[in-house]
Amino acid sequence: MIDYKQYIPAASYLRDPFAFAQEELLGAYLCSNIGKRFCAGKITELEVYLGHCDKACHAYPDKKTKRTEVMFRQGGCAYVYFVYGMYNQFNVVVGKEGEANAILIRSLEPIAGIDIMRERRHTEKLNNLTTGPGKLCQALGITAKEHNGLELNQPPLWLAKGEGKNDFVSAPRVGIDYAEEYRDKPWRFYLKDSLFISKK
DNA sequence: CGAGCGATTCGC
DNA sequence: CGAATCGCTCGG
């Protein structure tokens, strides 16, 4: 049985973003209890963004605006934003206060509350519920308006520890053609052999 | 089943 | 005015 109350400890969010993403966040559980309905998914795919140097990051070059403000907080809270007029994207803020780093969660394997996910997504197919950053927010009920800036160590939105380290693959990030020399950095990581990946 | 395209709102 | 996307349509 998975213990969804085994929160990822606060100190983990202050580790090197790549080590944290690869060793702890891949395979961890993203959980929501929104509208009195519990859902959880195993994190299978994510991307690292660094505010000080990375042209693909909203906060580059360490630019604090109303939108990017939560990325500058101490690691352990959610950065949720709205794109394309219709979709929300969920990120985990990492690093010390003042560092604007975020990890975009791109894909999950549905674990709990699967019928709720089906209802929210208006589809039956298991592999179309949470395989994409916009899809997983819809499936878990996450919105920028309600959940941006929340601490991830309590309901309604939290992260629970996975079972340990996993084999993963590195790849270029998706949808950031404008990011010049940072466009091709292999900062997307996904679980090797997982069927729940947004793009192979 | 893969490529192409339109949808639609907010931040800058 | 363009975006860290998605789902539908169309052609092969």
mmCIF file with all atom_site columns, N, CA and C in Angstrom, chain A residues 57-124:
data_model
loop_
_atom_site.group_PDB
_atom_site.id
_atom_site.type_symbol
_atom_site.label_atom_id
_atom_site.label_alt_id
_atom_site.label_comp_id
_atom_site.label_asym_id
_atom_site.label_entity_id
_atom_site.label_seq_id
_atom_site.pdbx_PDB_ins_code
_atom_site.Cartn_x
_atom_site.Cartn_y
_atom_site.Cartn_z
_atom_site.occupancy
_atom_site.B_iso_or_equiv
_atom_site.pdbx_formal_charge
_atom_site.auth_seq_id
_atom_site.auth_comp_id
_atom_site.auth_asym_id
_atom_site.auth_atom_id
_atom_site.pdbx_PDB_model_num
ATOM 1   N N  . CYS A 1 57  ? 12.995  29.628 -19.174 1.00 0.00 ? 57  CYS A N  1
ATOM 2   C CA . CYS A 1 57  ? 12.290  29.789 -17.894 1.00 0.00 ? 57  CYS A CA 1
ATOM 3   C C  . CYS A 1 57  ? 11.553  31.118 -17.854 1.00 0.00 ? 57  CYS A C  1
ATOM 4   N N  . HIS A 1 58  ? 10.322  31.097 -17.386 1.00 0.00 ? 58  HIS A N  1
ATOM 5   C CA . HIS A 1 58  ? 9.529   32.334 -17.287 1.00 0.00 ? 58  HIS A CA 1
ATOM 6   C C  . HIS A 1 58  ? 10.246  33.407 -16.483 1.00 0.00 ? 58  HIS A C  1
ATOM 7   N N  . ALA A 1 59  ? 11.040  32.993 -15.516 1.00 0.00 ? 59  ALA A N  1
ATOM 8   C CA . ALA A 1 59  ? 11.668  33.964 -14.607 1.00 0.00 ? 59  ALA A CA 1
ATOM 9   C C  . ALA A 1 59  ? 13.019  34.464 -15.123 1.00 0.00 ? 59  ALA A C  1
ATOM 10  N N  . TYR A 1 60  ? 13.484  33.957 -16.271 1.00 0.00 ? 60  TYR A N  1
ATOM 11  C CA . TYR A 1 60  ? 14.778  34.401 -16.814 1.00 0.00 ? 60  TYR A CA 1
ATOM 12  C C  . TYR A 1 60  ? 14.726  35.872 -17.166 1.00 0.00 ? 60  TYR A C  1
ATOM 13  N N  . PRO A 1 61  ? 15.777  36.647 -16.931 1.00 0.00 ? 61  PRO A N  1
ATOM 14  C CA . PRO A 1 61  ? 16.968  36.377 -16.120 1.00 0.00 ? 61  PRO A CA 1
ATOM 15  C C  . PRO A 1 61  ? 16.742  36.850 -14.684 1.00 0.00 ? 61  PRO A C  1
ATOM 16  N N  . ASP A 1 62  ? 16.237  35.960 -13.872 1.00 0.00 ? 62  ASP A N  1
ATOM 17  C CA . ASP A 1 62  ? 15.881  36.262 -12.478 1.00 0.00 ? 62  ASP A CA 1
ATOM 18  C C  . ASP A 1 62  ? 14.959  37.471 -12.390 1.00 0.00 ? 62  ASP A C  1
ATOM 19  N N  . LYS A 1 63  ? 13.980  37.507 -13.282 1.00 0.00 ? 63  LYS A N  1
ATOM 20  C CA . LYS A 1 63  ? 13.084  38.668 -13.334 1.00 0.00 ? 63  LYS A CA 1
ATOM 21  C C  . LYS A 1 63  ? 11.805  38.373 -12.550 1.00 0.00 ? 63  LYS A C  1
ATOM 22  N N  . LYS A 1 64  ? 11.610  39.144 -11.515 1.00 0.00 ? 64  LYS A N  1
ATOM 23  C CA . LYS A 1 64  ? 10.443  38.935 -10.653 1.00 0.00 ? 64  LYS A CA 1
ATOM 24  C C  . LYS A 1 64  ? 9.284   39.794 -11.141 1.00 0.00 ? 64  LYS A C  1
ATOM 25  N N  . THR A 1 65  ? 8.190   39.144 -11.483 1.00 0.00 ? 65  THR A N  1
ATOM 26  C CA . THR A 1 65  ? 6.963   39.853 -11.846 1.00 0.00 ? 65  THR A CA 1
ATOM 27  C C  . THR A 1 65  ? 5.851   39.242 -11.007 1.00 0.00 ? 65  THR A C  1
ATOM 28  N N  . LYS A 1 66  ? 4.667   39.777 -11.161 1.00 0.00 ? 66  LYS A N  1
ATOM 29  C CA . LYS A 1 66  ? 3.536   39.231 -10.426 1.00 0.00 ? 66  LYS A CA 1
ATOM 30  C C  . LYS A 1 66  ? 3.389   37.739 -10.731 1.00 0.00 ? 66  LYS A C  1
ATOM 31  N N  . ARG A 1 67  ? 3.577   37.376 -11.990 1.00 0.00 ? 67  ARG A N  1
ATOM 32  C CA . ARG A 1 67  ? 3.411   35.979 -12.379 1.00 0.00 ? 67  ARG A CA 1
ATOM 33  C C  . ARG A 1 67  ? 4.518   35.091 -11.838 1.00 0.00 ? 67  ARG A C  1
ATOM 34  N N  . THR A 1 68  ? 5.778   35.557 -11.897 1.00 0.00 ? 68  THR A N  1
ATOM 35  C CA . THR A 1 68  ? 6.907   34.680 -11.538 1.00 0.00 ? 68  THR A CA 1
ATOM 36  C C  . THR A 1 68  ? 7.257   34.734 -10.049 1.00 0.00 ? 68  THR A C  1
ATOM 37  N N  . GLU A 1 69  ? 6.576   35.568 -9.307  1.00 0.00 ? 69  GLU A N  1
ATOM 38  C CA . GLU A 1 69  ? 6.941   35.793 -7.895  1.00 0.00 ? 69  GLU A CA 1
ATOM 39  C C  . GLU A 1 69  ? 7.060   34.493 -7.095  1.00 0.00 ? 69  GLU A C  1
ATOM 40  N N  . VAL A 1 70  ? 6.140   33.547 -7.294  1.00 0.00 ? 70  VAL A N  1
ATOM 41  C CA . VAL A 1 70  ? 6.195   32.330 -6.455  1.00 0.00 ? 70  VAL A CA 1
ATOM 42  C C  . VAL A 1 70  ? 7.443   31.495 -6.724  1.00 0.00 ? 70  VAL A C  1
ATOM 43  N N  . MET A 1 71  ? 8.014   31.615 -7.917  1.00 0.00 ? 71  MET A N  1
ATOM 44  C CA . MET A 1 71  ? 9.231   30.841 -8.222  1.00 0.00 ? 71  MET A CA 1
ATOM 45  C C  . MET A 1 71  ? 10.413  31.280 -7.366  1.00 0.00 ? 71  MET A C  1
ATOM 46  N N  . PHE A 1 72  ? 10.371  32.511 -6.864  1.00 0.00 ? 72  PHE A N  1
ATOM 47  C CA . PHE A 1 72  ? 11.469  33.027 -6.044  1.00 0.00 ? 72  PHE A CA 1
ATOM 48  C C  . PHE A 1 72  ? 11.349  32.613 -4.584  1.00 0.00 ? 72  PHE A C  1
ATOM 49  N N  . ARG A 1 73  ? 10.248  31.998 -4.230  1.00 0.00 ? 73  ARG A N  1
ATOM 50  C CA . ARG A 1 73  ? 10.072  31.566 -2.838  1.00 0.00 ? 73  ARG A CA 1
ATOM 51  C C  . ARG A 1 73  ? 10.956  30.356 -2.543  1.00 0.00 ? 73  ARG A C  1
ATOM 52  N N  . GLN A 1 74  ? 11.056  30.037 -1.259  1.00 0.00 ? 74  GLN A N  1
ATOM 53  C CA . GLN A 1 74  ? 11.788  28.832 -0.867  1.00 0.00 ? 74  GLN A CA 1
ATOM 54  C C  . GLN A 1 74  ? 11.113  27.612 -1.497  1.00 0.00 ? 74  GLN A C  1
ATOM 55  N N  . GLY A 1 75  ? 11.918  26.631 -1.916  1.00 0.00 ? 75  GLY A N  1
ATOM 56  C CA . GLY A 1 75  ? 11.389  25.426 -2.547  1.00 0.00 ? 75  GLY A CA 1
ATOM 57  C C  . GLY A 1 75  ? 10.348  24.728 -1.690  1.00 0.00 ? 75  GLY A C  1
ATOM 58  N N  . GLY A 1 76  ? 9.362   24.098 -2.381  1.00 0.00 ? 76  GLY A N  1
ATOM 59  C CA . GLY A 1 76  ? 8.351   23.339 -1.647  1.00 0.00 ? 76  GLY A CA 1
ATOM 60  C C  . GLY A 1 76  ? 6.931   23.807 -1.902  1.00 0.00 ? 76  GLY A C  1
ATOM 61  N N  . CYS A 1 77  ? 6.784   24.820 -2.762  1.00 0.00 ? 77  CYS A N  1
ATOM 62  C CA . CYS A 1 77  ? 5.425   25.275 -3.079  1.00 0.00 ? 77  CYS A CA 1
ATOM 63  C C  . CYS A 1 77  ? 5.139   25.058 -4.565  1.00 0.00 ? 77  CYS A C  1
ATOM 64  N N  . ALA A 1 78  ? 3.906   25.315 -4.949  1.00 0.00 ? 78  ALA A N  1
ATOM 65  C CA . ALA A 1 78  ? 3.458   25.078 -6.323  1.00 0.00 ? 78  ALA A CA 1
ATOM 66  C C  . ALA A 1 78  ? 3.495   26.364 -7.138  1.00 0.00 ? 78  ALA A C  1
ATOM 67  N N  . TYR A 1 79  ? 4.016   26.261 -8.355  1.00 0.00 ? 79  TYR A N  1
ATOM 68  C CA . TYR A 1 79  ? 3.875   27.348 -9.332  1.00 0.00 ? 79  TYR A CA 1
ATOM 69  C C  . TYR A 1 79  ? 2.920   26.825 -10.393 1.00 0.00 ? 79  TYR A C  1
ATOM 70  N N  . VAL A 1 80  ? 1.710   27.351 -10.398 1.00 0.00 ? 80  VAL A N  1
ATOM 71  C CA . VAL A 1 80  ? 0.707   26.928 -11.379 1.00 0.00 ? 80  VAL A CA 1
ATOM 72  C C  . VAL A 1 80  ? 0.367   28.132 -12.232 1.00 0.00 ? 80  VAL A C  1
ATOM 73  N N  . TYR A 1 81  ? 0.419   27.981 -13.542 1.00 0.00 ? 81  TYR A N  1
ATOM 74  C CA . TYR A 1 81  ? 0.094   29.115 -14.413 1.00 0.00 ? 81  TYR A CA 1
ATOM 75  C C  . TYR A 1 81  ? -0.787  28.640 -15.548 1.00 0.00 ? 81  TYR A C  1
ATOM 76  N N  . PHE A 1 82  ? -1.330  29.632 -16.220 1.00 0.00 ? 82  PHE A N  1
ATOM 77  C CA . PHE A 1 82  ? -2.336  29.417 -17.242 1.00 0.00 ? 82  PHE A CA 1
ATOM 78  C C  . PHE A 1 82  ? -1.722  29.707 -18.608 1.00 0.00 ? 82  PHE A C  1
ATOM 79  N N  . VAL A 1 83  ? -1.884  28.803 -19.585 1.00 0.00 ? 83  VAL A N  1
ATOM 80  C CA . VAL A 1 83  ? -1.347  29.056 -20.939 1.00 0.00 ? 83  VAL A CA 1
ATOM 81  C C  . VAL A 1 83  ? -2.376  28.790 -22.023 1.00 0.00 ? 83  VAL A C  1
ATOM 82  N N  . TYR A 1 84  ? -2.143  29.321 -23.166 1.00 0.00 ? 84  TYR A N  1
ATOM 83  C CA . TYR A 1 84  ? -2.936  29.065 -24.372 1.00 0.00 ? 84  TYR A CA 1
ATOM 84  C C  . TYR A 1 84  ? -4.428  29.316 -24.172 1.00 0.00 ? 84  TYR A C  1
ATOM 85  N N  . GLY A 1 85  ? -4.735  30.157 -23.209 1.00 0.00 ? 85  GLY A N  1
ATOM 86  C CA . GLY A 1 85  ? -6.139  30.504 -23.018 1.00 0.00 ? 85  GLY A CA 1
ATOM 87  C C  . GLY A 1 85  ? -7.008  29.398 -22.458 1.00 0.00 ? 85  GLY A C  1
ATOM 88  N N  . MET A 1 86  ? -6.469  28.190 -22.284 1.00 0.00 ? 86  MET A N  1
ATOM 89  C CA . MET A 1 86  ? -7.306  27.093 -21.814 1.00 0.00 ? 86  MET A CA 1
ATOM 90  C C  . MET A 1 86  ? -6.642  26.107 -20.850 1.00 0.00 ? 86  MET A C  1
ATOM 91  N N  . TYR A 1 87  ? -5.330  26.117 -20.730 1.00 0.00 ? 87  TYR A N  1
ATOM 92  C CA . TYR A 1 87  ? -4.681  25.067 -19.952 1.00 0.00 ? 87  TYR A CA 1
ATOM 93  C C  . TYR A 1 87  ? -3.910  25.591 -18.754 1.00 0.00 ? 87  TYR A C  1
ATOM 94  N N  . ASN A 1 88  ? -3.847  24.769 -17.716 1.00 0.00 ? 88  ASN A N  1
ATOM 95  C CA . ASN A 1 88  ? -3.027  25.057 -16.550 1.00 0.00 ? 88  ASN A CA 1
ATOM 96  C C  . ASN A 1 88  ? -1.810  24.141 -16.569 1.00 0.00 ? 88  ASN A C  1
ATOM 97  N N  . GLN A 1 89  ? -0.716  24.617 -15.967 1.00 0.00 ? 89  GLN A N  1
ATOM 98  C CA . GLN A 1 89  ? 0.501   23.825 -15.885 1.00 0.00 ? 89  GLN A CA 1
ATOM 99  C C  . GLN A 1 89  ? 0.993   23.864 -14.451 1.00 0.00 ? 89  GLN A C  1
ATOM 100 N N  . PHE A 1 90  ? 1.363   22.691 -13.945 1.00 0.00 ? 90  PHE A N  1
ATOM 101 C CA . PHE A 1 90  ? 1.795   22.573 -12.557 1.00 0.00 ? 90  PHE A CA 1
ATOM 102 C C  . PHE A 1 90  ? 3.310   22.395 -12.473 1.00 0.00 ? 90  PHE A C  1
ATOM 103 N N  . ASN A 1 91  ? 3.952   23.226 -11.655 1.00 0.00 ? 91  ASN A N  1
ATOM 104 C CA . ASN A 1 91  ? 5.399   23.132 -11.414 1.00 0.00 ? 91  ASN A CA 1
ATOM 105 C C  . ASN A 1 91  ? 5.667   23.046 -9.915  1.00 0.00 ? 91  ASN A C  1
ATOM 106 N N  . VAL A 1 92  ? 6.771   22.380 -9.570  1.00 0.00 ? 92  VAL A N  1
ATOM 107 C CA . VAL A 1 92  ? 7.253   22.345 -8.193  1.00 0.00 ? 92  VAL A CA 1
ATOM 108 C C  . VAL A 1 92  ? 8.372   23.379 -8.079  1.00 0.00 ? 92  VAL A C  1
ATOM 109 N N  . VAL A 1 93  ? 8.233   24.322 -7.160  1.00 0.00 ? 93  VAL A N  1
ATOM 110 C CA . VAL A 1 93  ? 9.288   25.307 -6.933  1.00 0.00 ? 93  VAL A CA 1
ATOM 111 C C  . VAL A 1 93  ? 10.389  24.653 -6.105  1.00 0.00 ? 93  VAL A C  1
ATOM 112 N N  . VAL A 1 94  ? 11.648  24.807 -6.536  1.00 0.00 ? 94  VAL A N  1
ATOM 113 C CA . VAL A 1 94  ? 12.776  24.220 -5.807  1.00 0.00 ? 94  VAL A CA 1
ATOM 114 C C  . VAL A 1 94  ? 13.865  25.270 -5.577  1.00 0.00 ? 94  VAL A C  1
ATOM 115 N N  . GLY A 1 95  ? 14.747  24.989 -4.644  1.00 0.00 ? 95  GLY A N  1
ATOM 116 C CA . GLY A 1 95  ? 15.872  25.870 -4.365  1.00 0.00 ? 95  GLY A CA 1
ATOM 117 C C  . GLY A 1 95  ? 15.613  26.794 -3.187  1.00 0.00 ? 95  GLY A C  1
ATOM 118 N N  . LYS A 1 96  ? 16.677  27.549 -2.853  1.00 0.00 ? 96  LYS A N  1
ATOM 119 C CA . LYS A 1 96  ? 16.592  28.479 -1.737  1.00 0.00 ? 96  LYS A CA 1
ATOM 120 C C  . LYS A 1 96  ? 15.731  29.666 -2.107  1.00 0.00 ? 96  LYS A C  1
ATOM 121 N N  . GLU A 1 97  ? 15.259  30.377 -1.094  1.00 0.00 ? 97  GLU A N  1
ATOM 122 C CA . GLU A 1 97  ? 14.517  31.604 -1.340  1.00 0.00 ? 97  GLU A CA 1
ATOM 123 C C  . GLU A 1 97  ? 15.402  32.549 -2.149  1.00 0.00 ? 97  GLU A C  1
ATOM 124 N N  . GLY A 1 98  ? 14.844  33.160 -3.203  1.00 0.00 ? 98  GLY A N  1
ATOM 125 C CA . GLY A 1 98  ? 15.617  34.058 -4.046  1.00 0.00 ? 98  GLY A CA 1
ATOM 126 C C  . GLY A 1 98  ? 16.105  33.408 -5.329  1.00 0.00 ? 98  GLY A C  1
ATOM 127 N N  . GLU A 1 99  ? 16.134  32.065 -5.364  1.00 0.00 ? 99  GLU A N  1
ATOM 128 C CA . GLU A 1 99  ? 16.460  31.341 -6.595  1.00 0.00 ? 99  GLU A CA 1
ATOM 129 C C  . GLU A 1 99  ? 15.154  30.974 -7.289  1.00 0.00 ? 99  GLU A C  1
ATOM 130 N N  . ALA A 1 100 ? 15.055  31.303 -8.578  1.00 0.00 ? 100 ALA A N  1
ATOM 131 C CA . ALA A 1 100 ? 13.782  31.072 -9.280  1.00 0.00 ? 100 ALA A CA 1
ATOM 132 C C  . ALA A 1 100 ? 13.877  29.798 -10.115 1.00 0.00 ? 100 ALA A C  1
ATOM 133 N N  . ASN A 1 101 ? 13.798  28.652 -9.454  1.00 0.00 ? 101 ASN A N  1
ATOM 134 C CA . ASN A 1 101 ? 13.862  27.378 -10.171 1.00 0.00 ? 101 ASN A CA 1
ATOM 135 C C  . ASN A 1 101 ? 12.534  26.647 -10.061 1.00 0.00 ? 101 ASN A C  1
ATOM 136 N N  . ALA A 1 102 ? 12.166  25.947 -11.132 1.00 0.00 ? 102 ALA A N  1
ATOM 137 C CA . ALA A 1 102 ? 10.908  25.213 -11.108 1.00 0.00 ? 102 ALA A CA 1
ATOM 138 C C  . ALA A 1 102 ? 11.039  23.925 -11.896 1.00 0.00 ? 102 ALA A C  1
ATOM 139 N N  . ILE A 1 103 ? 10.261  22.931 -11.505 1.00 0.00 ? 103 ILE A N  1
ATOM 140 C CA . ILE A 1 103 ? 10.225  21.662 -12.227 1.00 0.00 ? 103 ILE A CA 1
ATOM 141 C C  . ILE A 1 103 ? 8.798   21.461 -12.726 1.00 0.00 ? 103 ILE A C  1
ATOM 142 N N  . LEU A 1 104 ? 8.657   21.474 -14.052 1.00 0.00 ? 104 LEU A N  1
ATOM 143 C CA . LEU A 1 104 ? 7.349   21.284 -14.680 1.00 0.00 ? 104 LEU A CA 1
ATOM 144 C C  . LEU A 1 104 ? 7.014   19.794 -14.696 1.00 0.00 ? 104 LEU A C  1
ATOM 145 N N  . ILE A 1 105 ? 5.861   19.429 -14.147 1.00 0.00 ? 105 ILE A N  1
ATOM 146 C CA . ILE A 1 105 ? 5.431   18.034 -14.200 1.00 0.00 ? 105 ILE A CA 1
ATOM 147 C C  . ILE A 1 105 ? 4.690   17.825 -15.513 1.00 0.00 ? 105 ILE A C  1
ATOM 148 N N  . ARG A 1 106 ? 5.204   16.928 -16.356 1.00 0.00 ? 106 ARG A N  1
ATOM 149 C CA . ARG A 1 106 ? 4.641   16.739 -17.693 1.00 0.00 ? 106 ARG A CA 1
ATOM 150 C C  . ARG A 1 106 ? 3.720   15.533 -17.822 1.00 0.00 ? 106 ARG A C  1
ATOM 151 N N  . SER A 1 107 ? 3.925   14.534 -16.957 1.00 0.00 ? 107 SER A N  1
ATOM 152 C CA . SER A 1 107 ? 3.112   13.336 -17.137 1.00 0.00 ? 107 SER A CA 1
ATOM 153 C C  . SER A 1 107 ? 3.043   12.522 -15.852 1.00 0.00 ? 107 SER A C  1
ATOM 154 N N  . LEU A 1 108 ? 1.902   11.840 -15.658 1.00 0.00 ? 108 LEU A N  1
ATOM 155 C CA . LEU A 1 108 ? 1.691   10.985 -14.486 1.00 0.00 ? 108 LEU A CA 1
ATOM 156 C C  . LEU A 1 108 ? 1.152   9.639  -14.943 1.00 0.00 ? 108 LEU A C  1
ATOM 157 N N  . GLU A 1 109 ? 1.365   8.632  -14.087 1.00 0.00 ? 109 GLU A N  1
ATOM 158 C CA . GLU A 1 109 ? 0.637   7.374  -14.236 1.00 0.00 ? 109 GLU A CA 1
ATOM 159 C C  . GLU A 1 109 ? -0.525  7.427  -13.244 1.00 0.00 ? 109 GLU A C  1
ATOM 160 N N  . PRO A 1 110 ? -1.765  7.323  -13.704 1.00 0.00 ? 110 PRO A N  1
ATOM 161 C CA . PRO A 1 110 ? -2.904  7.406  -12.780 1.00 0.00 ? 110 PRO A CA 1
ATOM 162 C C  . PRO A 1 110 ? -2.853  6.267  -11.767 1.00 0.00 ? 110 PRO A C  1
ATOM 163 N N  . ILE A 1 111 ? -3.011  6.597  -10.470 1.00 0.00 ? 111 ILE A N  1
ATOM 164 C CA . ILE A 1 111 ? -2.932  5.579  -9.413  1.00 0.00 ? 111 ILE A CA 1
ATOM 165 C C  . ILE A 1 111 ? -4.226  5.507  -8.606  1.00 0.00 ? 111 ILE A C  1
ATOM 166 N N  . ALA A 1 112 ? -4.754  6.648  -8.175  1.00 0.00 ? 112 ALA A N  1
ATOM 167 C CA . ALA A 1 112 ? -5.955  6.654  -7.329  1.00 0.00 ? 112 ALA A CA 1
ATOM 168 C C  . ALA A 1 112 ? -6.928  7.718  -7.816  1.00 0.00 ? 112 ALA A C  1
ATOM 169 N N  . GLY A 1 113 ? -8.215  7.456  -7.635  1.00 0.00 ? 113 GLY A N  1
ATOM 170 C CA . GLY A 1 113 ? -9.237  8.407  -8.087  1.00 0.00 ? 113 GLY A CA 1
ATOM 171 C C  . GLY A 1 113 ? -9.375  8.415  -9.601  1.00 0.00 ? 113 GLY A C  1
ATOM 172 N N  . ILE A 1 114 ? -9.170  7.264  -10.214 1.00 0.00 ? 114 ILE A N  1
ATOM 173 C CA . ILE A 1 114 ? -9.137  7.204  -11.679 1.00 0.00 ? 114 ILE A CA 1
ATOM 174 C C  . ILE A 1 114 ? -10.494 7.534  -12.310 1.00 0.00 ? 114 ILE A C  1
ATOM 175 N N  . ASP A 1 115 ? -11.577 7.138  -11.639 1.00 0.00 ? 115 ASP A N  1
ATOM 176 C CA . ASP A 1 115 ? -12.898 7.476  -12.194 1.00 0.00 ? 115 ASP A CA 1
ATOM 177 C C  . ASP A 1 115 ? -13.182 8.973  -12.129 1.00 0.00 ? 115 ASP A C  1
ATOM 178 N N  . ILE A 1 116 ? -12.642 9.627  -11.093 1.00 0.00 ? 116 ILE A N  1
ATOM 179 C CA . ILE A 1 116 ? -12.776 11.088 -11.003 1.00 0.00 ? 116 ILE A CA 1
ATOM 180 C C  . ILE A 1 116 ? -12.009 11.746 -12.144 1.00 0.00 ? 116 ILE A C  1
ATOM 181 N N  . MET A 1 117 ? -10.824 11.222 -12.423 1.00 0.00 ? 117 MET A N  1
ATOM 182 C CA . MET A 1 117 ? -10.025 11.741 -13.544 1.00 0.00 ? 117 MET A CA 1
ATOM 183 C C  . MET A 1 117 ? -10.774 11.568 -14.859 1.00 0.00 ? 117 MET A C  1
ATOM 184 N N  . ARG A 1 118 ? -11.382 10.423 -15.046 1.00 0.00 ? 118 ARG A N  1
ATOM 185 C CA . ARG A 1 118 ? -12.141 10.164 -16.276 1.00 0.00 ? 118 ARG A CA 1
ATOM 186 C C  . ARG A 1 118 ? -13.261 11.184 -16.437 1.00 0.00 ? 118 ARG A C  1
ATOM 187 N N  . GLU A 1 119 ? -13.924 11.452 -15.328 1.00 0.00 ? 119 GLU A N  1
ATOM 188 C CA . GLU A 1 119 ? -15.040 12.406 -15.360 1.00 0.00 ? 119 GLU A CA 1
ATOM 189 C C  . GLU A 1 119 ? -14.539 13.810 -15.713 1.00 0.00 ? 119 GLU A C  1
ATOM 190 N N  . ARG A 1 120 ? -13.463 14.232 -15.064 1.00 0.00 ? 120 ARG A N  1
ATOM 191 C CA . ARG A 1 120 ? -12.951 15.583 -15.327 1.00 0.00 ? 120 ARG A CA 1
ATOM 192 C C  . ARG A 1 120 ? -12.402 15.715 -16.738 1.00 0.00 ? 120 ARG A C  1
ATOM 193 N N  . ARG A 1 121 ? -11.855 14.645 -17.262 1.00 0.00 ? 121 ARG A N  1
ATOM 194 C CA . ARG A 1 121 ? -11.215 14.690 -18.590 1.00 0.00 ? 121 ARG A CA 1
ATOM 195 C C  . ARG A 1 121 ? -12.196 14.358 -19.714 1.00 0.00 ? 121 ARG A C  1
ATOM 196 N N  . HIS A 1 122 ? -13.350 13.868 -19.373 1.00 0.00 ? 122 HIS A N  1
ATOM 197 C CA . HIS A 1 122 ? -14.343 13.484 -20.380 1.00 0.00 ? 122 HIS A CA 1
ATOM 198 C C  . HIS A 1 122 ? -13.785 12.452 -21.352 1.00 0.00 ? 122 HIS A C  1
ATOM 199 N N  . THR A 1 123 ? -13.070 11.475 -20.813 1.00 0.00 ? 123 THR A N  1
ATOM 200 C CA . THR A 1 123 ? -12.576 10.372 -21.652 1.00 0.00 ? 123 THR A CA 1
ATOM 201 C C  . THR A 1 123 ? -12.387 9.137  -20.777 1.00 0.00 ? 123 THR A C  1
ATOM 202 N N  . GLU A 1 124 ? -12.462 7.982  -21.382 1.00 0.00 ? 124 GLU A N  1
ATOM 203 C CA . GLU A 1 124 ? -12.338 6.726  -20.655 1.00 0.00 ? 124 GLU A CA 1
ATOM 204 C C  . GLU A 1 124 ? -10.904 6.192  -20.636 1.00 0.00 ? 124 GLU A C  1
#
